[in-house]
Amino acid sequence: MTINFTLNEIQHIAKQILATPSLKKVITFHAEMGAGKTTLIKAIVTELGVQSNSSSPTFSLVNEYEAKNGEIIYHFDLYRLNTETEAYDMGIDEYFYSGNWCFIEWPEKTPNLIPIDHATIHIKQNLDNSRTLVLNN
Protein backbone atom coordinates (compact mmCIF):
# COMPACT_ATOMS: atom_id res chain seq x y z
CA MET A 1 0.00 0.00 0.00
CA THR A 2 1.33 3.44 -0.93
CA ILE A 3 -0.24 6.59 0.53
CA ASN A 4 0.59 10.27 0.03
CA PHE A 5 -0.47 12.45 2.96
CA THR A 6 0.15 15.57 5.00
CA LEU A 7 0.66 15.62 8.75
CA ASN A 8 -2.87 17.07 9.09
CA GLU A 9 -4.15 13.68 7.84
CA ILE A 10 -2.04 11.57 10.21
CA GLN A 11 -4.94 10.21 12.29
CA HIS A 12 -6.75 9.08 9.13
CA ILE A 13 -3.54 7.41 7.91
CA ALA A 14 -3.20 5.58 11.25
CA LYS A 15 -6.76 4.23 10.80
CA GLN A 16 -5.93 3.08 7.26
CA ILE A 17 -2.82 1.26 8.45
CA LEU A 18 -4.70 -0.52 11.23
CA ALA A 19 -7.44 -1.51 8.77
CA THR A 20 -4.90 -3.39 6.63
CA PRO A 21 -6.01 -7.04 6.40
CA SER A 22 -3.76 -9.41 8.37
CA LEU A 23 -1.54 -6.56 9.57
CA LYS A 24 1.44 -7.96 11.43
CA LYS A 25 1.87 -6.78 15.02
CA VAL A 26 5.60 -6.12 14.69
CA ILE A 27 6.11 -3.09 12.44
CA THR A 28 9.42 -1.46 11.59
CA PHE A 29 9.51 2.22 10.63
CA HIS A 30 12.13 3.42 8.16
CA ALA A 31 12.68 7.12 7.46
CA GLU A 32 15.14 9.94 7.84
CA MET A 33 15.25 11.88 11.09
CA GLY A 34 12.28 14.26 11.27
CA ALA A 35 10.18 12.52 8.61
CA GLY A 36 7.36 11.67 11.03
CA LYS A 37 8.00 8.18 12.40
CA THR A 38 7.21 9.12 16.00
CA THR A 39 4.23 11.26 14.97
CA LEU A 40 2.74 8.36 13.02
CA ILE A 41 3.36 5.89 15.85
CA LYS A 42 1.66 8.27 18.31
CA ALA A 43 -1.37 8.40 15.99
CA ILE A 44 -1.47 4.59 15.67
CA VAL A 45 -1.17 4.18 19.45
CA THR A 46 -4.08 6.60 19.91
CA GLU A 47 -6.16 4.62 17.38
CA LEU A 48 -5.41 1.46 19.35
CA GLY A 49 -7.03 3.06 22.40
CA VAL A 50 -4.14 4.38 24.45
CA GLN A 51 -5.40 7.35 26.41
CA SER A 52 -2.18 8.44 28.13
CA ASN A 53 0.33 10.65 26.37
CA SER A 54 2.67 8.75 24.12
CA SER A 55 6.14 10.03 23.29
CA SER A 56 9.36 8.87 21.73
CA PRO A 57 11.34 6.52 23.96
CA THR A 58 14.60 8.05 22.74
CA PHE A 59 16.33 7.82 26.11
CA SER A 60 14.66 4.72 27.52
CA LEU A 61 14.69 2.71 24.22
CA VAL A 62 11.17 1.37 24.88
CA ASN A 63 7.89 2.84 26.08
CA GLU A 64 5.06 0.57 27.15
CA TYR A 65 1.44 1.66 26.77
CA GLU A 66 -1.79 0.03 27.82
CA ALA A 67 -4.89 0.44 25.67
CA LYS A 68 -8.35 0.75 27.24
CA ASN A 69 -8.98 -2.90 26.36
CA GLY A 70 -5.89 -3.94 28.35
CA GLU A 71 -3.75 -4.64 25.29
CA ILE A 72 -0.04 -3.83 25.73
CA ILE A 73 1.78 -1.82 23.07
CA TYR A 74 5.55 -1.35 22.83
CA HIS A 75 7.22 1.58 21.08
CA PHE A 76 10.97 1.28 20.46
CA ASP A 77 13.39 4.00 19.42
CA LEU A 78 16.70 2.22 18.81
CA TYR A 79 18.58 5.27 17.53
CA ARG A 80 20.88 5.50 20.56
CA LEU A 81 21.83 1.82 20.61
CA ASN A 82 25.55 1.25 20.22
CA THR A 83 25.47 -2.47 19.48
CA GLU A 84 22.98 -5.20 18.75
CA THR A 85 24.30 -7.02 21.82
CA GLU A 86 23.11 -4.12 23.97
CA ALA A 87 19.56 -4.68 22.68
CA TYR A 88 19.78 -8.42 23.17
CA ASP A 89 21.04 -7.97 26.74
CA MET A 90 18.00 -5.83 27.57
CA GLY A 91 15.75 -8.68 26.39
CA ILE A 92 14.46 -6.96 23.28
CA ASP A 93 13.71 -10.28 21.60
CA GLU A 94 11.20 -11.09 24.37
CA TYR A 95 9.27 -7.94 23.48
CA PHE A 96 9.39 -8.72 19.75
CA TYR A 97 8.01 -12.24 20.24
CA SER A 98 5.47 -11.33 22.95
CA GLY A 99 2.48 -11.25 20.59
CA ASN A 100 1.90 -7.59 21.47
CA TRP A 101 2.10 -4.62 19.12
CA CYS A 102 5.73 -3.57 18.62
CA PHE A 103 6.49 -0.35 16.73
CA ILE A 104 10.21 -0.08 16.03
CA GLU A 105 12.05 3.07 14.96
CA TRP A 106 15.61 2.63 13.64
CA PRO A 107 15.34 -1.17 13.21
CA GLU A 108 18.57 -1.20 11.22
CA LYS A 109 20.33 -1.02 14.60
CA THR A 110 19.16 -4.61 15.35
CA PRO A 111 18.89 -6.34 11.96
CA ASN A 112 19.47 -9.83 13.35
CA LEU A 113 16.88 -9.48 16.13
CA ILE A 114 13.84 -8.28 14.14
CA PRO A 115 11.39 -11.17 13.60
CA ILE A 116 11.29 -12.43 10.03
CA ASP A 117 7.48 -12.11 10.06
CA HIS A 118 7.04 -8.34 10.39
CA ALA A 119 5.56 -5.43 8.48
CA THR A 120 7.55 -2.42 7.30
CA ILE A 121 6.60 1.19 6.86
CA HIS A 122 8.84 3.48 4.82
CA ILE A 123 8.18 7.22 5.02
CA LYS A 124 9.69 9.74 2.65
CA GLN A 125 9.33 13.48 3.14
CA ASN A 126 8.53 15.21 -0.14
CA LEU A 127 9.64 18.66 -1.27
CA ASP A 128 6.16 20.09 -0.63
CA ASN A 129 6.34 18.79 3.00
CA SER A 130 3.85 16.01 2.29
CA ARG A 131 4.88 12.41 3.00
CA THR A 132 4.81 9.23 0.97
CA LEU A 133 4.24 6.09 3.02
CA VAL A 134 4.78 2.56 1.76
CA LEU A 135 3.43 -0.30 3.88
CA ASN A 136 4.64 -3.83 3.22
CA ASN A 137 2.77 -6.35 5.33
PDB file of C-alpha atoms in Angstrom:
ATOM      1  CA  MET A   1       0.000   0.000   0.000  1.00  0.00           C
ATOM      2  CA  THR A   2       1.329   3.441  -0.933  1.00  0.00           C
ATOM      3  CA  ILE A   3      -0.235   6.591   0.527  1.00  0.00           C
ATOM      4  CA  ASN A   4       0.587  10.269   0.031  1.00  0.00           C
ATOM      5  CA  PHE A   5      -0.475  12.451   2.956  1.00  0.00           C
ATOM      6  CA  THR A   6       0.155  15.565   5.002  1.00  0.00           C
ATOM      7  CA  LEU A   7       0.660  15.618   8.747  1.00  0.00           C
ATOM      8  CA  ASN A   8      -2.867  17.069   9.087  1.00  0.00           C
ATOM      9  CA  GLU A   9      -4.148  13.685   7.845  1.00  0.00           C
ATOM     10  CA  ILE A  10      -2.044  11.568  10.210  1.00  0.00           C
ATOM     11  CA  GLN A  11      -4.942  10.215  12.292  1.00  0.00           C
ATOM     12  CA  HIS A  12      -6.747   9.080   9.128  1.00  0.00           C
ATOM     13  CA  ILE A  13      -3.541   7.413   7.915  1.00  0.00           C
ATOM     14  CA  ALA A  14      -3.204   5.580  11.249  1.00  0.00           C
ATOM     15  CA  LYS A  15      -6.761   4.229  10.803  1.00  0.00           C
ATOM     16  CA  GLN A  16      -5.933   3.085   7.264  1.00  0.00           C
ATOM     17  CA  ILE A  17      -2.823   1.261   8.445  1.00  0.00           C
ATOM     18  CA  LEU A  18      -4.699  -0.522  11.232  1.00  0.00           C
ATOM     19  CA  ALA A  19      -7.440  -1.510   8.768  1.00  0.00           C
ATOM     20  CA  THR A  20      -4.905  -3.385   6.629  1.00  0.00           C
ATOM     21  CA  PRO A  21      -6.009  -7.038   6.402  1.00  0.00           C
ATOM     22  CA  SER A  22      -3.759  -9.413   8.374  1.00  0.00           C
ATOM     23  CA  LEU A  23      -1.539  -6.561   9.568  1.00  0.00           C
ATOM     24  CA  LYS A  24       1.440  -7.964  11.427  1.00  0.00           C
ATOM     25  CA  LYS A  25       1.874  -6.784  15.019  1.00  0.00           C
ATOM     26  CA  VAL A  26       5.597  -6.117  14.686  1.00  0.00           C
ATOM     27  CA  ILE A  27       6.110  -3.094  12.442  1.00  0.00           C
ATOM     28  CA  THR A  28       9.417  -1.458  11.586  1.00  0.00           C
ATOM     29  CA  PHE A  29       9.507   2.223  10.630  1.00  0.00           C
ATOM     30  CA  HIS A  30      12.133   3.421   8.164  1.00  0.00           C
ATOM     31  CA  ALA A  31      12.682   7.121   7.457  1.00  0.00           C
ATOM     32  CA  GLU A  32      15.136   9.940   7.838  1.00  0.00           C
ATOM     33  CA  MET A  33      15.253  11.884  11.089  1.00  0.00           C
ATOM     34  CA  GLY A  34      12.278  14.262  11.274  1.00  0.00           C
ATOM     35  CA  ALA A  35      10.176  12.519   8.609  1.00  0.00           C
ATOM     36  CA  GLY A  36       7.360  11.673  11.027  1.00  0.00           C
ATOM     37  CA  LYS A  37       7.996   8.177  12.401  1.00  0.00           C
ATOM     38  CA  THR A  38       7.206   9.123  15.998  1.00  0.00           C
ATOM     39  CA  THR A  39       4.234  11.265  14.968  1.00  0.00           C
ATOM     40  CA  LEU A  40       2.742   8.363  13.020  1.00  0.00           C
ATOM     41  CA  ILE A  41       3.358   5.890  15.848  1.00  0.00           C
ATOM     42  CA  LYS A  42       1.662   8.269  18.308  1.00  0.00           C
ATOM     43  CA  ALA A  43      -1.372   8.405  15.991  1.00  0.00           C
ATOM     44  CA  ILE A  44      -1.471   4.592  15.673  1.00  0.00           C
ATOM     45  CA  VAL A  45      -1.167   4.183  19.449  1.00  0.00           C
ATOM     46  CA  THR A  46      -4.084   6.599  19.905  1.00  0.00           C
ATOM     47  CA  GLU A  47      -6.161   4.621  17.384  1.00  0.00           C
ATOM     48  CA  LEU A  48      -5.409   1.460  19.354  1.00  0.00           C
ATOM     49  CA  GLY A  49      -7.031   3.059  22.401  1.00  0.00           C
ATOM     50  CA  VAL A  50      -4.142   4.383  24.453  1.00  0.00           C
ATOM     51  CA  GLN A  51      -5.398   7.353  26.415  1.00  0.00           C
ATOM     52  CA  SER A  52      -2.176   8.440  28.128  1.00  0.00           C
ATOM     53  CA  ASN A  53       0.331  10.655  26.366  1.00  0.00           C
ATOM     54  CA  SER A  54       2.675   8.752  24.122  1.00  0.00           C
ATOM     55  CA  SER A  55       6.136  10.026  23.286  1.00  0.00           C
ATOM     56  CA  SER A  56       9.356   8.867  21.733  1.00  0.00           C
ATOM     57  CA  PRO A  57      11.336   6.517  23.958  1.00  0.00           C
ATOM     58  CA  THR A  58      14.600   8.054  22.743  1.00  0.00           C
ATOM     59  CA  PHE A  59      16.334   7.821  26.108  1.00  0.00           C
ATOM     60  CA  SER A  60      14.664   4.716  27.516  1.00  0.00           C
ATOM     61  CA  LEU A  61      14.695   2.713  24.215  1.00  0.00           C
ATOM     62  CA  VAL A  62      11.173   1.372  24.875  1.00  0.00           C
ATOM     63  CA  ASN A  63       7.892   2.837  26.079  1.00  0.00           C
ATOM     64  CA  GLU A  64       5.060   0.573  27.154  1.00  0.00           C
ATOM     65  CA  TYR A  65       1.441   1.656  26.774  1.00  0.00           C
ATOM     66  CA  GLU A  66      -1.789   0.029  27.818  1.00  0.00           C
ATOM     67  CA  ALA A  67      -4.886   0.439  25.672  1.00  0.00           C
ATOM     68  CA  LYS A  68      -8.350   0.751  27.237  1.00  0.00           C
ATOM     69  CA  ASN A  69      -8.983  -2.901  26.364  1.00  0.00           C
ATOM     70  CA  GLY A  70      -5.892  -3.941  28.355  1.00  0.00           C
ATOM     71  CA  GLU A  71      -3.754  -4.638  25.293  1.00  0.00           C
ATOM     72  CA  ILE A  72      -0.044  -3.833  25.731  1.00  0.00           C
ATOM     73  CA  ILE A  73       1.781  -1.825  23.074  1.00  0.00           C
ATOM     74  CA  TYR A  74       5.554  -1.348  22.832  1.00  0.00           C
ATOM     75  CA  HIS A  75       7.221   1.581  21.076  1.00  0.00           C
ATOM     76  CA  PHE A  76      10.966   1.281  20.458  1.00  0.00           C
ATOM     77  CA  ASP A  77      13.388   3.998  19.425  1.00  0.00           C
ATOM     78  CA  LEU A  78      16.697   2.219  18.811  1.00  0.00           C
ATOM     79  CA  TYR A  79      18.576   5.268  17.528  1.00  0.00           C
ATOM     80  CA  ARG A  80      20.877   5.500  20.556  1.00  0.00           C
ATOM     81  CA  LEU A  81      21.833   1.819  20.612  1.00  0.00           C
ATOM     82  CA  ASN A  82      25.546   1.255  20.218  1.00  0.00           C
ATOM     83  CA  THR A  83      25.470  -2.473  19.482  1.00  0.00           C
ATOM     84  CA  GLU A  84      22.983  -5.197  18.747  1.00  0.00           C
ATOM     85  CA  THR A  85      24.299  -7.024  21.818  1.00  0.00           C
ATOM     86  CA  GLU A  86      23.113  -4.118  23.969  1.00  0.00           C
ATOM     87  CA  ALA A  87      19.556  -4.675  22.681  1.00  0.00           C
ATOM     88  CA  TYR A  88      19.777  -8.417  23.170  1.00  0.00           C
ATOM     89  CA  ASP A  89      21.044  -7.972  26.740  1.00  0.00           C
ATOM     90  CA  MET A  90      18.002  -5.829  27.574  1.00  0.00           C
ATOM     91  CA  GLY A  91      15.750  -8.682  26.394  1.00  0.00           C
ATOM     92  CA  ILE A  92      14.463  -6.959  23.283  1.00  0.00           C
ATOM     93  CA  ASP A  93      13.706 -10.279  21.604  1.00  0.00           C
ATOM     94  CA  GLU A  94      11.203 -11.088  24.373  1.00  0.00           C
ATOM     95  CA  TYR A  95       9.267  -7.937  23.480  1.00  0.00           C
ATOM     96  CA  PHE A  96       9.391  -8.721  19.752  1.00  0.00           C
ATOM     97  CA  TYR A  97       8.008 -12.240  20.239  1.00  0.00           C
ATOM     98  CA  SER A  98       5.465 -11.331  22.954  1.00  0.00           C
ATOM     99  CA  GLY A  99       2.478 -11.247  20.587  1.00  0.00           C
ATOM    100  CA  ASN A 100       1.896  -7.587  21.469  1.00  0.00           C
ATOM    101  CA  TRP A 101       2.095  -4.625  19.120  1.00  0.00           C
ATOM    102  CA  CYS A 102       5.729  -3.570  18.617  1.00  0.00           C
ATOM    103  CA  PHE A 103       6.487  -0.355  16.731  1.00  0.00           C
ATOM    104  CA  ILE A 104      10.206  -0.078  16.027  1.00  0.00           C
ATOM    105  CA  GLU A 105      12.049   3.072  14.964  1.00  0.00           C
ATOM    106  CA  TRP A 106      15.609   2.633  13.637  1.00  0.00           C
ATOM    107  CA  PRO A 107      15.339  -1.173  13.214  1.00  0.00           C
ATOM    108  CA  GLU A 108      18.568  -1.197  11.216  1.00  0.00           C
ATOM    109  CA  LYS A 109      20.334  -1.025  14.603  1.00  0.00           C
ATOM    110  CA  THR A 110      19.157  -4.611  15.353  1.00  0.00           C
ATOM    111  CA  PRO A 111      18.892  -6.339  11.959  1.00  0.00           C
ATOM    112  CA  ASN A 112      19.473  -9.831  13.355  1.00  0.00           C
ATOM    113  CA  LEU A 113      16.885  -9.481  16.129  1.00  0.00           C
ATOM    114  CA  ILE A 114      13.844  -8.280  14.139  1.00  0.00           C
ATOM    115  CA  PRO A 115      11.393 -11.172  13.604  1.00  0.00           C
ATOM    116  CA  ILE A 116      11.289 -12.434  10.029  1.00  0.00           C
ATOM    117  CA  ASP A 117       7.483 -12.114  10.061  1.00  0.00           C
ATOM    118  CA  HIS A 118       7.035  -8.344  10.392  1.00  0.00           C
ATOM    119  CA  ALA A 119       5.563  -5.431   8.485  1.00  0.00           C
ATOM    120  CA  THR A 120       7.549  -2.422   7.298  1.00  0.00           C
ATOM    121  CA  ILE A 121       6.600   1.186   6.856  1.00  0.00           C
ATOM    122  CA  HIS A 122       8.844   3.484   4.816  1.00  0.00           C
ATOM    123  CA  ILE A 123       8.180   7.216   5.025  1.00  0.00           C
ATOM    124  CA  LYS A 124       9.691   9.739   2.648  1.00  0.00           C
ATOM    125  CA  GLN A 125       9.327  13.475   3.142  1.00  0.00           C
ATOM    126  CA  ASN A 126       8.533  15.214  -0.137  1.00  0.00           C
ATOM    127  CA  LEU A 127       9.645  18.663  -1.272  1.00  0.00           C
ATOM    128  CA  ASP A 128       6.159  20.090  -0.630  1.00  0.00           C
ATOM    129  CA  ASN A 129       6.341  18.794   2.996  1.00  0.00           C
ATOM    130  CA  SER A 130       3.851  16.005   2.289  1.00  0.00           C
ATOM    131  CA  ARG A 131       4.877  12.415   2.999  1.00  0.00           C
ATOM    132  CA  THR A 132       4.815   9.234   0.970  1.00  0.00           C
ATOM    133  CA  LEU A 133       4.243   6.091   3.015  1.00  0.00           C
ATOM    134  CA  VAL A 134       4.779   2.556   1.755  1.00  0.00           C
ATOM    135  CA  LEU A 135       3.432  -0.298   3.884  1.00  0.00           C
ATOM    136  CA  ASN A 136       4.639  -3.831   3.219  1.00  0.00           C
ATOM    137  CA  ASN A 137       2.772  -6.350   5.328  1.00  0.00           C
TER     138      ASN A 137
END
